Coordinates of C-alpha atoms in Angstrom, one line a residue:
Chain N
M1 CA -12.9 -5.6 38.6
S2 CA -16.5 -6.2 37.7
Q3 CA -17.8 -9.2 35.7
E4 CA -18.6 -6.8 32.9
E5 CA -15.1 -5.2 32.8
I6 CA -13.5 -8.7 32.8
Y7 CA -15.7 -9.8 29.9
E8 CA -14.9 -6.7 27.8
K9 CA -11.1 -7.3 28.3
V10 CA -11.5 -11.0 27.6
K11 CA -13.5 -10.2 24.5
K12 CA -10.8 -7.9 23.2
I13 CA -8.0 -10.4 23.8
V14 CA -9.9 -13.3 22.2
A15 CA -10.9 -11.3 19.1
D16 CA -7.3 -10.2 18.8
Q17 CA -5.6 -13.6 19.4
L18 CA -8.0 -15.6 17.3
S19 CA -8.4 -12.9 14.6
V20 CA -12.2 -13.0 14.8
D21 CA -14.8 -10.2 14.8
P22 CA -15.4 -9.1 18.5
A23 CA -19.1 -9.4 17.8
E24 CA -18.6 -13.2 17.5
V25 CA -17.0 -13.4 21.0
K26 CA -20.3 -14.0 22.9
P27 CA -20.3 -15.5 26.4
E28 CA -21.4 -18.9 25.3
A29 CA -19.0 -19.1 22.3
S30 CA -16.7 -22.1 22.4
F31 CA -13.1 -21.3 21.5
A32 CA -12.6 -24.5 19.5
N33 CA -16.0 -25.0 18.0
D34 CA -17.2 -21.4 17.4
L35 CA -14.1 -19.4 17.2
G36 CA -11.8 -21.7 15.2
A37 CA -9.1 -22.1 17.8
D38 CA -6.7 -25.1 17.5
S39 CA -4.6 -26.5 20.3
L40 CA -1.8 -24.0 19.7
D41 CA -4.2 -21.0 19.6
T42 CA -5.6 -22.2 23.0
V43 CA -2.1 -22.2 24.6
E44 CA -1.4 -18.7 23.2
L45 CA -4.8 -17.4 24.4
V46 CA -4.2 -18.7 27.9
M47 CA -0.8 -17.0 28.0
A48 CA -2.4 -13.7 26.9
L49 CA -5.1 -13.9 29.6
E50 CA -2.4 -14.6 32.2
E51 CA -0.5 -11.5 31.1
E52 CA -3.5 -9.3 31.0
F53 CA -4.9 -10.2 34.4
D54 CA -1.6 -11.0 36.0
I55 CA -2.6 -14.4 37.1
E56 CA -1.4 -18.0 36.6
I57 CA -3.6 -20.5 34.9
P58 CA -2.3 -24.0 35.5
D59 CA -2.6 -26.5 32.6
E60 CA -5.2 -28.6 34.4
A61 CA -7.4 -25.5 34.8
A62 CA -6.8 -24.3 31.2
E63 CA -8.1 -27.5 29.9
G64 CA -11.4 -26.8 31.5
I65 CA -11.8 -23.4 30.0
A66 CA -13.6 -24.1 26.8
T67 CA -15.9 -21.0 26.5
V68 CA -15.6 -17.3 26.8
Q69 CA -17.9 -17.3 29.9
A70 CA -15.7 -20.1 31.5
A71 CA -12.7 -17.8 31.0
V72 CA -14.5 -14.9 32.6
D73 CA -15.7 -17.0 35.5
Y74 CA -12.2 -18.4 36.1
I75 CA -10.6 -15.0 36.1
K76 CA -13.2 -13.5 38.3
D77 CA -12.7 -16.3 40.9
K78 CA -8.9 -15.9 40.7
A79 CA -9.2 -12.2 41.2
A80 CA -11.5 -12.6 44.2
A81 CA -9.3 -15.2 45.9
Chain G
M1 CA 15.7 -46.1 -15.4
T2 CA 16.6 -45.6 -19.1
S3 CA 16.4 -42.2 -20.6
S4 CA 13.5 -43.2 -22.7
E5 CA 11.4 -43.9 -19.6
L6 CA 12.0 -40.4 -18.2
K7 CA 9.2 -37.9 -18.6
R8 CA 9.9 -34.5 -20.1
V9 CA 9.3 -31.6 -17.6
V10 CA 8.1 -28.1 -18.6
V11 CA 7.7 -24.8 -16.7
T12 CA 4.1 -23.8 -16.8
G13 CA 3.7 -21.2 -14.1
L14 CA 5.9 -18.6 -12.4
G15 CA 5.6 -16.5 -9.3
A16 CA 7.9 -13.9 -7.8
L17 CA 8.0 -11.6 -4.8
T18 CA 11.3 -9.7 -5.1
P19 CA 13.1 -6.4 -4.2
I20 CA 12.3 -5.1 -7.7
G21 CA 8.7 -6.2 -8.0
N22 CA 6.0 -8.1 -6.3
T23 CA 4.6 -10.0 -9.3
L24 CA 6.1 -11.9 -12.2
S25 CA 5.4 -9.1 -14.6
E26 CA 6.9 -6.4 -12.3
Y27 CA 9.9 -8.5 -11.6
W28 CA 10.6 -9.2 -15.3
Q29 CA 10.0 -5.6 -16.3
G30 CA 12.4 -4.7 -13.5
L31 CA 15.1 -7.1 -14.7
I32 CA 14.8 -6.0 -18.3
S33 CA 14.9 -2.3 -17.4
G34 CA 17.9 -2.7 -15.0
R35 CA 16.0 -1.6 -11.9
N36 CA 17.8 -1.4 -8.7
G37 CA 16.1 -2.9 -5.6
I38 CA 18.7 -2.0 -3.0
A39 CA 18.3 0.7 -0.4
E40 CA 18.7 1.5 3.3
I41 CA 17.3 -1.1 5.6
T42 CA 13.8 -0.2 6.9
L43 CA 12.8 -3.5 8.5
F44 CA 14.7 -2.8 11.7
D45 CA 17.0 -0.1 13.1
A46 CA 20.3 -0.9 11.5
S47 CA 22.1 2.2 12.7
K48 CA 24.6 0.3 14.8
H49 CA 25.4 -2.2 12.0
D50 CA 28.4 -2.0 9.6
C51 CA 26.0 -3.0 6.8
R52 CA 22.9 -0.8 6.7
I53 CA 21.6 -1.7 3.2
A54 CA 19.5 -4.5 1.7
G55 CA 17.1 -5.4 -1.0
E56 CA 13.8 -5.5 0.8
V57 CA 10.5 -6.6 -0.7
K58 CA 8.6 -3.3 -0.8
G59 CA 4.9 -2.9 0.2
F60 CA 4.2 -6.6 0.6
D61 CA 0.7 -7.2 1.9
P62 CA 0.3 -10.8 3.0
H63 CA -3.4 -10.3 3.2
V64 CA -3.7 -10.3 -0.5
Y65 CA -2.9 -14.0 -0.3
L66 CA -3.7 -15.0 3.3
D67 CA -6.4 -14.2 5.8
R68 CA -5.3 -12.3 8.9
K69 CA -5.1 -15.3 11.2
E70 CA -3.2 -17.4 8.6
A71 CA -0.7 -14.5 8.0
K72 CA -0.2 -14.1 11.8
R73 CA 0.9 -17.6 12.2
M74 CA 3.6 -17.5 9.6
D75 CA 7.1 -16.0 9.6
R76 CA 7.7 -13.7 6.7
F77 CA 9.8 -16.3 4.8
A78 CA 6.8 -18.6 4.7
Q79 CA 4.4 -15.8 3.8
F80 CA 6.6 -15.1 0.8
A81 CA 6.7 -18.7 -0.3
V82 CA 2.9 -19.3 0.1
S83 CA 2.2 -16.1 -1.8
A84 CA 4.6 -16.7 -4.6
S85 CA 3.3 -20.3 -4.9
K86 CA -0.3 -19.0 -5.2
Q87 CA 0.9 -16.5 -7.9
A88 CA 2.6 -19.4 -9.8
L89 CA -0.4 -21.7 -9.7
A90 CA -2.7 -18.9 -10.8
D91 CA -0.3 -18.1 -13.6
A92 CA -0.3 -21.8 -14.7
E93 CA -4.1 -21.9 -14.4
F94 CA -3.4 -25.1 -12.5
V95 CA -6.3 -26.3 -10.3
I96 CA -5.5 -28.7 -7.5
N97 CA -8.6 -30.8 -6.7
D98 CA -9.5 -34.2 -5.1
L99 CA -8.5 -36.0 -8.2
N100 CA -5.0 -34.8 -8.7
A101 CA -4.0 -33.6 -5.2
E102 CA -1.8 -36.6 -4.5
Q103 CA 0.1 -36.0 -7.8
V104 CA 1.1 -32.5 -7.0
G105 CA 4.0 -31.8 -4.6
V106 CA 6.1 -29.0 -3.2
V107 CA 9.8 -28.5 -2.8
I108 CA 10.7 -25.1 -1.4
G109 CA 14.2 -24.4 -0.1
T110 CA 15.4 -21.7 2.3
G111 CA 18.8 -20.9 3.6
I112 CA 17.8 -20.1 7.1
G113 CA 14.1 -20.3 7.8
G114 CA 12.1 -18.2 10.4
L115 CA 14.9 -16.2 11.9
K116 CA 12.7 -13.2 12.7
V117 CA 10.4 -15.1 15.0
M118 CA 13.4 -16.9 16.6
E119 CA 15.0 -13.5 17.4
E120 CA 11.8 -12.1 18.8
Q121 CA 11.2 -15.2 20.9
Q122 CA 14.8 -15.3 22.2
E123 CA 14.2 -11.7 23.5
I124 CA 11.0 -12.8 25.2
Y125 CA 12.7 -15.8 26.7
L126 CA 15.6 -13.7 28.1
N127 CA 13.3 -10.9 29.4
R128 CA 10.3 -12.8 30.6
G129 CA 11.2 -16.4 30.9
P130 CA 10.6 -19.7 29.2
D131 CA 6.8 -19.8 30.1
R132 CA 6.2 -16.8 27.8
C133 CA 7.5 -18.4 24.6
S134 CA 4.9 -18.7 21.9
P135 CA 3.4 -22.0 21.0
F136 CA 3.8 -20.8 17.4
M137 CA 7.6 -20.2 17.7
V138 CA 8.6 -23.6 16.5
P139 CA 6.2 -24.1 13.7
M140 CA 7.0 -20.5 12.5
M141 CA 10.7 -20.9 12.7
I142 CA 11.5 -24.3 11.2
A143 CA 12.8 -24.1 7.7
N144 CA 10.6 -26.8 6.2
M145 CA 7.5 -24.8 7.0
A146 CA 7.5 -22.9 3.7
A147 CA 7.0 -26.2 1.9
G148 CA 4.6 -27.5 4.6
L149 CA 2.4 -24.4 4.7
T150 CA 2.3 -24.1 0.9
A151 CA 0.9 -27.7 0.7
I152 CA -1.6 -26.8 3.4
H153 CA -2.8 -23.7 1.7
V154 CA -3.0 -25.1 -1.9
G155 CA -3.9 -28.7 -1.0
A156 CA -0.9 -30.4 -2.5
K157 CA -0.7 -33.9 -1.1
G158 CA 2.2 -35.3 -3.2
P159 CA 6.0 -35.4 -2.4
N160 CA 7.0 -32.6 -0.1
N161 CA 10.5 -31.6 0.9
C162 CA 12.6 -28.6 1.9
T163 CA 16.2 -28.1 0.7
V164 CA 18.5 -26.2 3.1
T165 CA 21.7 -25.8 1.2
A166 CA 22.3 -22.2 2.1
C167 CA 22.4 -20.0 -1.1
A168 CA 22.0 -23.1 -3.4
A169 CA 18.7 -24.1 -1.7
G170 CA 16.3 -22.6 -4.2
S171 CA 18.1 -24.3 -7.1
N172 CA 18.3 -27.6 -5.3
A173 CA 14.6 -27.4 -4.8
I174 CA 13.9 -26.9 -8.4
G175 CA 16.4 -29.6 -9.4
D176 CA 14.9 -32.1 -6.9
A177 CA 11.4 -31.3 -8.1
F178 CA 12.5 -31.8 -11.7
R179 CA 13.8 -35.3 -10.9
L180 CA 10.5 -36.2 -9.1
V181 CA 8.4 -35.2 -12.2
Q182 CA 11.0 -36.7 -14.6
R183 CA 10.8 -40.1 -12.8
G184 CA 7.0 -40.1 -12.5
Y185 CA 6.7 -39.5 -8.8
A186 CA 4.5 -36.4 -9.4
Q187 CA 2.6 -34.9 -12.3
A188 CA 3.4 -31.4 -11.1
M189 CA 5.6 -29.8 -8.5
I190 CA 5.6 -26.3 -7.0
C191 CA 9.2 -25.5 -6.4
G192 CA 11.6 -22.7 -5.7
G193 CA 13.2 -20.8 -2.8
T194 CA 12.3 -18.3 -0.2
E195 CA 14.1 -16.1 2.4
A196 CA 13.4 -13.3 4.8
A197 CA 16.7 -12.9 6.6
V198 CA 17.0 -9.1 6.7
T199 CA 17.0 -9.3 10.4
P200 CA 19.5 -7.8 13.0
L201 CA 21.2 -11.1 13.9
S202 CA 21.5 -12.3 10.2
V203 CA 22.9 -9.0 9.0
A204 CA 25.4 -8.9 12.0
G205 CA 26.4 -12.5 11.3
F206 CA 27.0 -12.1 7.6
A207 CA 28.8 -8.9 8.2
A208 CA 31.0 -10.7 10.7
C209 CA 31.9 -13.1 7.9
K210 CA 33.0 -10.0 5.9
A211 CA 30.6 -11.2 3.3
L212 CA 28.5 -8.1 3.0
S213 CA 29.1 -4.8 1.1
T214 CA 29.3 -1.8 3.4
R215 CA 28.8 0.7 0.7
N216 CA 26.1 2.3 2.9
D217 CA 26.5 5.8 1.3
D218 CA 25.5 4.6 -2.2
P219 CA 23.1 1.6 -1.9
A220 CA 22.1 1.6 -5.5
K221 CA 25.7 1.0 -6.5
A222 CA 26.6 -1.4 -3.7
C223 CA 25.9 -4.6 -5.6
R224 CA 28.4 -4.7 -8.5
P225 CA 29.1 -8.2 -9.7
F226 CA 32.3 -8.7 -11.8
D227 CA 33.2 -5.0 -11.2
I228 CA 36.7 -4.2 -9.8
G229 CA 35.0 -2.1 -7.1
R230 CA 32.8 -4.9 -5.7
N231 CA 33.2 -5.5 -2.0
G232 CA 30.7 -7.9 -0.9
F233 CA 27.1 -9.1 -1.5
V234 CA 24.0 -7.2 -0.5
M235 CA 21.3 -9.2 1.2
G236 CA 17.9 -9.4 -0.5
E237 CA 14.7 -11.2 0.5
G238 CA 11.7 -12.6 -1.3
S239 CA 10.6 -15.8 -3.1
G240 CA 10.6 -17.2 -6.5
V241 CA 8.4 -20.2 -7.4
L242 CA 8.0 -22.3 -10.6
I243 CA 5.3 -24.9 -11.5
L244 CA 7.1 -27.8 -13.1
E245 CA 4.7 -30.1 -15.0
E246 CA 5.0 -33.4 -16.9
L247 CA 4.9 -32.4 -20.6
E248 CA 1.9 -34.6 -21.6
H249 CA -0.1 -33.4 -18.6
A250 CA 0.6 -29.8 -19.6
L251 CA -0.3 -30.4 -23.2
S252 CA -3.5 -32.3 -22.4
R253 CA -4.8 -29.2 -20.5
G254 CA -3.5 -26.7 -23.0
A255 CA -1.1 -25.0 -20.7
K256 CA 1.2 -22.3 -21.8
I257 CA 4.9 -23.4 -21.6
Y258 CA 7.7 -21.0 -20.7
A259 CA 10.6 -23.5 -21.1
E260 CA 11.6 -27.1 -20.7
I261 CA 13.9 -28.0 -17.9
I262 CA 16.4 -30.5 -19.1
G263 CA 19.4 -30.7 -16.8
Y264 CA 20.5 -30.6 -13.1
G265 CA 23.9 -31.0 -11.7
M266 CA 25.2 -30.7 -8.1
T267 CA 28.5 -31.1 -6.5
C268 CA 30.4 -30.0 -3.3
D269 CA 33.7 -28.3 -3.1
A270 CA 34.5 -30.3 0.1
Y271 CA 36.9 -27.5 0.8
H272 CA 35.8 -24.6 3.2
I273 CA 32.7 -23.5 5.1
T274 CA 32.3 -20.2 3.4
S275 CA 35.0 -19.8 0.7
P276 CA 34.8 -21.3 -2.8
V277 CA 37.7 -23.6 -3.8
P278 CA 40.2 -21.6 -5.7
G279 CA 39.7 -22.1 -9.5
G280 CA 36.1 -23.1 -9.0
E281 CA 36.5 -26.8 -9.8
G282 CA 33.4 -27.7 -7.8
A283 CA 31.3 -25.1 -9.7
A284 CA 32.8 -26.3 -13.0
R285 CA 31.8 -29.9 -12.3
A286 CA 28.2 -28.8 -11.4
M287 CA 27.9 -27.1 -14.7
Q288 CA 29.5 -30.1 -16.6
L289 CA 27.2 -32.5 -14.9
A290 CA 24.1 -30.4 -15.6
L291 CA 25.1 -30.1 -19.3
K292 CA 25.7 -33.8 -19.6
D293 CA 22.4 -34.5 -17.9
A294 CA 20.7 -32.2 -20.4
G295 CA 22.6 -33.6 -23.4
V296 CA 23.8 -30.2 -24.6
T297 CA 27.2 -28.9 -25.4
P298 CA 28.6 -25.7 -24.0
E299 CA 28.4 -24.1 -27.4
Q300 CA 24.6 -24.5 -27.3
V301 CA 24.2 -22.4 -24.2
S302 CA 23.0 -18.9 -25.0
Y303 CA 22.8 -17.5 -21.5
I304 CA 24.2 -18.1 -18.0
N305 CA 22.3 -16.6 -15.1
A306 CA 25.4 -16.5 -12.9
H307 CA 25.5 -16.9 -9.1
G308 CA 27.4 -13.5 -9.4
T309 CA 27.2 -12.4 -5.7
S310 CA 29.4 -9.4 -6.0
T311 CA 31.9 -10.8 -3.4
P312 CA 35.5 -10.6 -4.5
A313 CA 35.9 -14.4 -4.3
N314 CA 32.8 -15.5 -6.0
D315 CA 32.8 -13.6 -9.2
S316 CA 36.4 -14.3 -10.3
T317 CA 36.1 -17.9 -9.2
E318 CA 32.8 -18.4 -11.1
T319 CA 34.4 -16.8 -14.1
A320 CA 37.3 -19.2 -13.9
A321 CA 34.9 -22.1 -13.6
I322 CA 32.9 -21.0 -16.7
K323 CA 36.2 -20.9 -18.6
T324 CA 37.0 -24.4 -17.5
V325 CA 33.7 -25.7 -18.8
F326 CA 33.1 -23.6 -21.8
G327 CA 36.7 -23.2 -23.1
A328 CA 36.7 -20.8 -26.1
A329 CA 32.9 -20.7 -26.0
A330 CA 33.1 -18.9 -22.6
Y331 CA 33.8 -15.7 -24.6
Q332 CA 30.7 -16.2 -26.7
V333 CA 28.0 -16.9 -24.1
A334 CA 26.0 -14.1 -22.5
I335 CA 26.4 -14.1 -18.7
S336 CA 24.6 -11.9 -16.2
S337 CA 24.1 -11.5 -12.5
T338 CA 20.6 -10.4 -11.8
K339 CA 21.7 -10.1 -8.1
S340 CA 23.1 -6.8 -9.2
M341 CA 19.4 -5.6 -9.1
T342 CA 17.8 -7.8 -6.5
G343 CA 20.6 -8.4 -4.1
H344 CA 21.3 -11.9 -2.8
L345 CA 18.2 -13.7 -1.6
L346 CA 20.3 -16.5 -0.1
G347 CA 18.0 -19.6 -0.3
G348 CA 15.5 -17.5 -2.2
S349 CA 18.0 -16.6 -5.0
G350 CA 17.8 -19.9 -6.9
G351 CA 14.0 -19.5 -7.0
I352 CA 13.9 -16.0 -8.5
E353 CA 16.9 -16.7 -10.8
G354 CA 15.2 -19.9 -12.0
V355 CA 12.2 -17.7 -12.8
A356 CA 14.6 -15.2 -14.7
A357 CA 16.2 -18.0 -16.7
A358 CA 12.8 -19.5 -17.7
M359 CA 11.7 -15.9 -18.7
A360 CA 14.9 -15.3 -20.7
V361 CA 14.2 -18.5 -22.7
A362 CA 10.5 -17.6 -23.2
N363 CA 11.1 -14.1 -24.3
D364 CA 14.6 -14.2 -26.0
Q365 CA 15.7 -11.5 -23.8
I366 CA 18.6 -11.3 -21.4
P367 CA 18.6 -9.2 -18.3
P368 CA 21.7 -7.1 -17.6
T369 CA 24.4 -7.0 -14.9
I370 CA 24.0 -3.4 -13.6
N371 CA 26.7 -1.4 -11.9
L372 CA 29.3 -3.0 -14.1
E373 CA 31.4 0.0 -14.8
N374 CA 35.0 -1.1 -14.4
P375 CA 35.2 -4.8 -15.0
D376 CA 37.7 -6.8 -12.9
P377 CA 40.6 -8.0 -15.2
A378 CA 39.9 -11.4 -13.8
C379 CA 36.3 -11.1 -15.0
D380 CA 36.8 -10.7 -18.8
L381 CA 33.7 -12.4 -20.2
D382 CA 30.5 -10.9 -21.6
Y383 CA 28.4 -10.0 -18.6
V384 CA 25.7 -8.1 -20.5
P385 CA 26.7 -4.8 -18.8
N386 CA 24.0 -2.4 -17.8
Q387 CA 21.6 -2.9 -20.7
S388 CA 19.4 -5.9 -21.3
R389 CA 19.8 -7.6 -24.6
Q390 CA 17.3 -9.1 -27.2
Q391 CA 18.7 -12.2 -28.7
P392 CA 17.6 -15.8 -29.2
V393 CA 17.9 -17.8 -26.0
E394 CA 17.7 -21.5 -26.9
V395 CA 19.4 -22.8 -23.8
A396 CA 19.9 -21.0 -20.4
I397 CA 21.6 -22.2 -17.3
S398 CA 21.3 -21.0 -13.8
N399 CA 24.1 -21.3 -11.2
S400 CA 23.7 -21.3 -7.4
F401 CA 26.5 -21.8 -4.9
G402 CA 26.2 -22.0 -1.2
F403 CA 28.1 -21.9 2.1
G404 CA 29.2 -25.4 2.8
G405 CA 30.5 -25.6 -0.7
H406 CA 27.2 -26.6 -2.4
N407 CA 27.2 -26.0 -6.2
V408 CA 24.1 -26.4 -8.3
T409 CA 23.4 -25.8 -12.0
L410 CA 20.0 -26.0 -13.7
V411 CA 19.5 -26.1 -17.5
F412 CA 16.4 -24.7 -19.3
R413 CA 15.7 -25.0 -23.0
K414 CA 13.2 -23.5 -25.3
Y415 CA 10.3 -25.9 -25.6
R416 CA 10.1 -27.7 -28.9
P417 CA 7.5 -30.4 -29.5

C-alpha cells in the first residue's frame, strides 16, 4: 500500500471518528489540538485504525501518535515490517 | 426547617419528546385529541418476539439539538434528555450564565439507562473480544449520564443527581428537584425522566415478566388502562423535562408560570419485586403523604394523572388505593391514564406525565384515557374515557409506581400570588 493510499484511508477514518470535515484532516493536524479529540476519542481512533489496517498498535506506540502524519508513518512502517 | 422558611416552587418551562409528539405543543395537542402513539416496533427486528409493539418516538433528529459528534457519543436515552432539557429551558426563556450557573441543577431519572449501547457492545465483546469494546461504552451506558450530559450541554453547575427507581424514576426526579429548590439549594432545577428501552433485550425481559401486552394485531388498541380487556403495558420511549424555579426568582424575571408544585410523597410497598401489594396500601400512603405535604384535602383535587399502566394488577390496585385516600371523593375526581396514548415510558413516564399534569392545571383541560370501552368492574371511577374534558383544574396529582415497590405522588396547583 502506498503512502498516499494509507493517507487517504486514514483521512477517511479520522474524519468519520472525530466527526470533522475531511478537508481539516491535513498531514500536520494534531488529533488533540486541531481536530478536537479527547482521550476517549483517541482510544477509539486507534482501535479503528487497527481494524482497518489489520495491525496491532500497542498503548506505548499509540501515545506517540499525535498527528495524522505520525499515524500514516506508523502504519507504513508496520505494513513494511 | 419551618414551613415559613421554605421557598415556593413554580414550573416555568416544559419540554417533551414523546411517542405522540416531539415538542410540548405537539405532545399536548396529542393528549387533548386522544392521539395513539403505539405501533409496530421499527427500531429493531421484533419478529421473533412475543411483543412486537411499542410507542416509539417518531422522526427524532438529535442534530436539531446536538452536533454530530455530540450525538454520536450519547445513547438514545441521553439524547432524549438533553434535547427535552434544551426545549424546556428555551420554553422558560431561562438563560444559564456565569452568574447563575452554580444555582441551577439537574435531576433526571431513568429506569434503565443506555441499554442499546450495552447490547451492541456485548455483541462486539462476544464476537470480537474484549479489546474491541468502545471506550464510550461505559459513559454512554451509565444511567446518571442523562443528568451529567444535560449539565455539560447547558452549563448547569448546581446540584446534580439521577434517580433510578424504575417506573417511578421520573417522578422521584421532579420531587427531589422540588425539595432542592424549596430548601434553597438551587434557584432552578432542570428535572424529569428519560428512557429509550425499546431494545431486543428489554422487550424480551419485560415480556418474560408477563408485563407486556401482546395485542400485536391491533397496536392502537393494545394499551387500554382500566378496561376489562387490558392485558399488559406497552413500552414507550422519550423524555419529559420541567424547569422548576423558586417563585421570587421566576417573578423577578417575568417568567410565565404553568403551575406551582406543592407536594411530594414517596413510599415503598416492601412487598414484591414486580407486583403491587394487594389493596395498594403503599400507593395510598404515597398519595396521603403528598397531599399532607401540599396541605390540601382530597376534595380539593380536580385531576389525577394515574400511573394507569394497563396491566391487570396495576389499574385495579391503583383504583383501590385512590378509594382508600379519597373516600367518597374518589367518585368525584377526574382520573386519566395518558399512558393509553403514549405507552409506558418506564423511567421517562414521570417526566412526561408531570408535564401533562402541569399543562392540565395551566389550561383547565384534562386529557382522556383512550381505549376505555368496557370498564373493568373493579375500576368504577371517572377515568375521563376517550374524550378530553374542559373543566377547572385547581389541583392535579401525578402518580408513578415502580418495580421494587416504589410509589411516588406529586401535587401541582394553579399558581395564585
